[in-house]
Short mmCIF file of C-alpha atoms in Angstrom, two decimals:
data_model
loop_
_atom_site.label_atom_id
_atom_site.label_comp_id
_atom_site.label_asym_id
_atom_site.label_seq_id
_atom_site.Cartn_x
_atom_site.Cartn_y
_atom_site.Cartn_z
CA MET A 1 -12.91 -41.40 5.46
CA THR A 2 -11.72 -37.81 5.83
CA GLU A 3 -10.23 -36.26 8.73
CA ALA A 4 -13.06 -34.58 9.48
CA THR A 5 -15.03 -37.90 9.67
CA LYS A 6 -12.64 -40.24 11.46
CA PRO A 7 -13.69 -41.25 15.14
CA GLU A 8 -12.22 -39.84 17.65
CA PRO A 9 -8.66 -41.75 18.79
CA ASP A 10 -10.63 -42.78 22.12
CA ALA A 11 -13.45 -44.30 19.77
CA ARG A 12 -11.34 -47.02 18.74
CA PRO A 13 -12.90 -50.10 19.58
CA ARG A 14 -12.20 -51.80 23.06
CA VAL A 15 -11.33 -55.60 21.79
CA ARG A 16 -8.17 -57.40 24.74
CA ARG A 17 -6.98 -58.93 21.41
CA GLN A 18 -7.76 -59.78 17.97
CA PRO A 19 -8.03 -63.58 17.25
CA GLN A 20 -5.04 -64.38 15.09
CA GLN A 21 -5.91 -68.69 14.71
CA ALA A 22 -8.61 -69.86 12.29
CA ARG A 23 -10.59 -71.92 15.48
CA SER A 24 -10.38 -68.09 17.28
CA ARG A 25 -11.55 -66.30 14.70
CA ALA A 26 -14.26 -68.95 14.33
CA ARG A 27 -15.09 -68.92 18.05
CA ALA A 28 -15.24 -64.63 18.33
CA GLU A 29 -17.17 -64.63 14.93
CA ALA A 30 -19.87 -67.08 17.32
CA ILE A 31 -19.65 -64.40 19.66
CA LEU A 32 -20.89 -62.26 18.00
CA ALA A 33 -23.37 -64.17 16.02
CA ALA A 34 -24.62 -64.90 19.13
CA ALA A 35 -25.13 -61.38 20.53
CA ASP A 36 -26.32 -60.66 17.74
CA ARG A 37 -29.29 -63.13 17.37
CA ILE A 38 -30.06 -62.00 21.90
CA LEU A 39 -30.25 -58.30 20.73
CA SER A 40 -33.26 -59.28 17.61
CA GLN A 41 -34.57 -62.13 19.12
CA GLU A 42 -34.78 -60.87 23.05
CA GLY A 43 -33.67 -57.25 23.18
CA TYR A 44 -30.89 -55.49 25.26
CA GLU A 45 -31.53 -56.48 29.04
CA ALA A 46 -31.38 -59.95 28.07
CA LEU A 47 -27.95 -59.62 27.06
CA THR A 48 -25.21 -61.06 29.37
CA MET A 49 -21.74 -62.71 29.04
CA ARG A 50 -23.36 -65.95 30.40
CA ARG A 51 -26.46 -65.38 28.03
CA ILE A 52 -24.38 -64.73 24.80
CA ALA A 53 -21.70 -68.04 25.83
CA GLU A 54 -25.15 -70.36 25.80
CA GLU A 55 -25.81 -68.80 22.72
CA ALA A 56 -22.59 -69.40 21.06
CA GLY A 57 -22.13 -72.62 22.61
CA VAL A 58 -18.48 -71.77 24.34
CA PRO A 59 -17.51 -70.99 27.81
CA VAL A 60 -18.09 -67.72 28.96
CA GLY A 61 -13.71 -67.03 29.73
CA SER A 62 -14.04 -67.42 25.94
CA ILE A 63 -15.82 -64.25 25.68
CA TYR A 64 -13.34 -62.27 28.33
CA GLN A 65 -10.55 -63.54 25.95
CA PHE A 66 -11.98 -61.36 23.41
CA HIS A 67 -14.37 -58.11 25.23
CA PRO A 68 -14.34 -57.16 29.00
CA ASP A 69 -17.18 -56.55 29.43
CA LYS A 70 -21.13 -56.38 27.48
CA SER A 71 -20.73 -52.81 26.23
CA ALA A 72 -17.42 -53.76 24.13
CA VAL A 73 -19.27 -56.47 22.78
CA VAL A 74 -21.96 -54.02 22.21
CA ASP A 75 -19.49 -51.86 20.69
CA ALA A 76 -18.12 -54.23 18.24
CA LEU A 77 -21.30 -55.55 17.40
CA GLY A 78 -21.84 -51.79 16.45
CA ARG A 79 -18.99 -51.32 15.09
CA ARG A 80 -20.27 -53.91 12.25
CA TYR A 81 -23.68 -52.80 11.50
CA LEU A 82 -22.25 -48.87 10.56
CA GLU A 83 -19.27 -50.68 8.10
CA GLY A 84 -22.48 -52.52 6.93
CA PHE A 85 -23.11 -49.27 5.84
CA GLU A 86 -19.74 -47.26 5.17
CA THR A 87 -19.00 -50.52 2.46
CA ALA A 88 -22.72 -49.77 0.36
CA ILE A 89 -22.15 -46.39 -0.17
CA ASP A 90 -17.98 -46.73 -1.09
CA GLY A 91 -20.05 -49.69 -3.44
CA LEU A 92 -22.92 -46.76 -4.70
CA VAL A 93 -19.76 -44.60 -5.74
CA GLU A 94 -18.07 -46.73 -7.50
CA ARG A 95 -20.95 -47.74 -9.89
CA ALA A 96 -21.89 -43.90 -9.97
CA VAL A 97 -18.63 -43.16 -11.15
CA ALA A 98 -18.53 -46.28 -13.78
CA GLY A 99 -21.94 -44.86 -14.50
CA GLU A 100 -23.80 -47.33 -13.57
CA LEU A 101 -26.25 -45.69 -11.62
CA THR A 102 -29.10 -44.91 -13.44
CA ASP A 103 -32.14 -45.10 -10.40
CA LEU A 104 -30.06 -42.88 -7.33
CA VAL A 105 -32.95 -42.83 -5.35
CA GLY A 106 -33.88 -45.82 -5.57
CA THR A 107 -30.80 -47.97 -5.44
CA MET A 108 -30.51 -46.56 -2.60
CA VAL A 109 -33.29 -47.20 -1.02
CA ASP A 110 -33.27 -51.01 -1.57
CA VAL A 111 -28.89 -50.87 -0.46
CA TYR A 112 -29.85 -49.31 2.61
CA THR A 113 -33.32 -51.70 2.82
CA GLU A 114 -31.46 -54.63 2.77
CA LEU A 115 -28.70 -53.64 5.42
CA PHE A 116 -31.35 -53.20 7.93
CA ARG A 117 -33.24 -55.73 6.84
CA SER A 118 -29.93 -58.64 7.51
CA GLN A 119 -28.92 -56.76 10.95
CA PRO A 120 -32.20 -57.48 13.28
CA GLY A 121 -29.78 -56.75 15.83
CA GLY A 122 -28.63 -53.55 14.75
CA MET A 123 -32.46 -52.08 14.85
CA ALA A 124 -32.91 -53.48 18.26
CA LEU A 125 -29.42 -51.62 19.67
CA TRP A 126 -30.24 -48.93 17.98
CA ALA A 127 -34.46 -48.52 18.74
CA GLY A 128 -33.51 -48.64 22.36
CA ARG A 129 -30.03 -46.01 21.25
CA HIS A 130 -28.36 -48.54 23.72
CA LEU A 131 -25.14 -46.66 22.29
CA SER A 132 -21.85 -45.54 24.38
CA PRO A 133 -20.39 -42.48 24.01
CA GLU A 134 -18.21 -44.10 21.59
CA LEU A 135 -20.60 -46.03 19.32
CA ALA A 136 -22.54 -42.98 18.96
CA ARG A 137 -19.54 -40.58 17.60
CA ALA A 138 -19.19 -43.74 15.33
CA ASP A 139 -22.36 -43.82 14.68
CA GLU A 140 -22.24 -39.92 13.92
CA ALA A 141 -19.24 -40.36 11.81
CA SER A 142 -20.54 -43.40 9.95
CA ASN A 143 -23.32 -40.38 8.69
CA ALA A 144 -21.26 -37.85 8.15
CA LEU A 145 -19.10 -41.00 5.81
CA ILE A 146 -22.28 -41.85 4.16
CA ALA A 147 -23.98 -38.25 3.39
CA ASP A 148 -20.15 -37.61 2.23
CA GLY A 149 -20.55 -40.19 -0.27
CA LEU A 150 -24.20 -39.17 -1.38
CA ARG A 151 -22.33 -35.71 -2.55
CA ARG A 152 -20.07 -36.62 -4.34
CA ILE A 153 -22.61 -38.80 -6.21
CA ILE A 154 -24.21 -36.33 -7.04
CA GLU A 155 -21.47 -34.12 -7.82
CA ARG A 156 -21.32 -37.40 -10.14
CA LEU A 157 -24.11 -37.12 -12.00
CA THR A 158 -24.90 -33.45 -12.25
CA GLY A 159 -20.77 -32.64 -13.53
CA GLY A 160 -20.07 -30.12 -10.49
CA SER A 161 -19.44 -29.38 -7.18
CA GLY A 162 -22.43 -28.99 -4.95
CA GLY A 163 -21.27 -27.27 -2.41
CA GLU A 164 -22.52 -26.18 1.03
CA ARG A 165 -26.11 -27.06 -0.70
CA ALA A 166 -25.36 -30.18 -1.48
CA GLN A 167 -23.26 -30.64 1.50
CA ARG A 168 -26.31 -29.88 3.62
CA ALA A 169 -28.91 -31.72 1.12
CA THR A 170 -27.57 -35.05 1.58
CA ARG A 171 -27.20 -34.86 5.14
CA MET A 172 -30.60 -34.61 4.97
CA VAL A 173 -31.22 -37.01 2.92
CA VAL A 174 -29.59 -39.40 5.15
CA TRP A 175 -31.41 -37.95 8.14
CA ALA A 176 -34.93 -38.82 6.82
CA ALA A 177 -33.97 -41.96 5.09
CA ASN A 178 -32.53 -43.20 8.13
CA ALA A 179 -36.07 -41.87 10.50
CA VAL A 180 -38.05 -43.80 8.13
CA LEU A 181 -36.18 -47.58 8.03
CA HIS A 182 -35.71 -47.26 11.60
CA GLU A 183 -39.53 -46.74 11.97
CA VAL A 184 -39.87 -49.67 9.47
CA PHE A 185 -38.18 -51.78 11.53
CA LYS A 186 -38.18 -51.35 14.96
CA GLY A 187 -41.00 -53.59 15.25
CA GLY A 188 -39.29 -56.94 14.14
CA GLY A 189 -40.66 -59.58 11.51
CA GLU A 190 -41.92 -58.31 7.58
CA PRO A 191 -41.59 -54.59 7.36
CA ASP A 192 -43.75 -52.42 5.77
CA LEU A 193 -42.25 -52.31 2.31
CA GLU A 194 -45.29 -49.78 1.54
CA THR A 195 -43.59 -47.53 3.37
CA VAL A 196 -40.20 -47.95 1.98
CA ASP A 197 -42.17 -47.06 -1.78
CA GLU A 198 -42.75 -43.78 0.12
CA LEU A 199 -39.91 -43.48 0.73
CA LYS A 200 -38.08 -43.25 -2.58
CA ARG A 201 -41.03 -41.45 -3.63
CA MET A 202 -41.22 -38.46 -1.28
CA LEU A 203 -36.64 -38.82 -1.76
CA HIS A 204 -37.20 -38.91 -5.68
CA CYS A 205 -38.77 -35.36 -5.83
CA TYR A 206 -36.49 -33.90 -2.81
CA TRP A 207 -33.59 -35.07 -6.27
CA GLU A 208 -35.04 -34.28 -8.50
CA ASP A 209 -35.84 -30.41 -7.25
CA LEU A 210 -31.99 -30.68 -6.06
CA ARG A 211 -30.68 -31.55 -9.30
CA GLY A 212 -32.70 -29.01 -11.14
CA ARG A 213 -31.49 -26.54 -7.96
CA LEU A 214 -27.79 -27.52 -9.19
CA THR A 215 -27.79 -27.48 -12.68
CA THR A 216 -28.52 -24.17 -12.40
CA GLY A 217 -26.77 -23.05 -10.21
#
C-alpha cells in the first residue's frame, strides 16, 4: 500500500485490546461472526451489543472488552471485509507477474463475485451505507489500492506504463464493478448470475479497447 492509499492516522480501528490467548481470539472471532450474521439476516437496526452477545453466546461485558460500542464492532467488520478485497487484488497481481492470468476480466469478476457472495453482512452494511467517517475513508483507500493493483496488472499485460490513462481506466473499472455487484447482491438470496455475465461482457469490451489504445500509445 502506497502512502497515497493508506487510511489517515485517525482511521485506525477503535479496538480496546487485541486478543492474545487462543480463547480470547476465539471469543473475539465469535463476536464478529455473530455481528455478520445479524447484519445479513436482520439488518443494521437489529445490531445491538445485547443482540450480538445473545447470538455469539457470550456475556455482553465480553464484547466491551474488545469494542467500546456498536460502531466499533461495525468498523472492525468493515475492515475485515475490505482486507478480503485487498488480499484478492494482491493475489491477482502475483498471478499476472507469474504469467498465469490469461483471462483478466473473467478471473477478476469471478474472484470479486465470490467475495461479495461470502460477505453477506458486508453487503448489508454497504447497501445501507452505515459507515463511520473512518470506515468510509478506509473504503476509499481500499478502492484506490484495488485500482492501483489493476493498473499494475494492465501494465504487465501490455508491456509498458499506462500512465494517466491506465490510472483513470482502472478507477472506472472499480467503480463500475462495485456498482453492478452491489446491485446483484443487495437483495440477499441467490444473485443474478446472468447480470454478472453481462458485467463480464461489458468489461471485456472495455479491456480490449483499452489494451489497443495503450499498446498503440
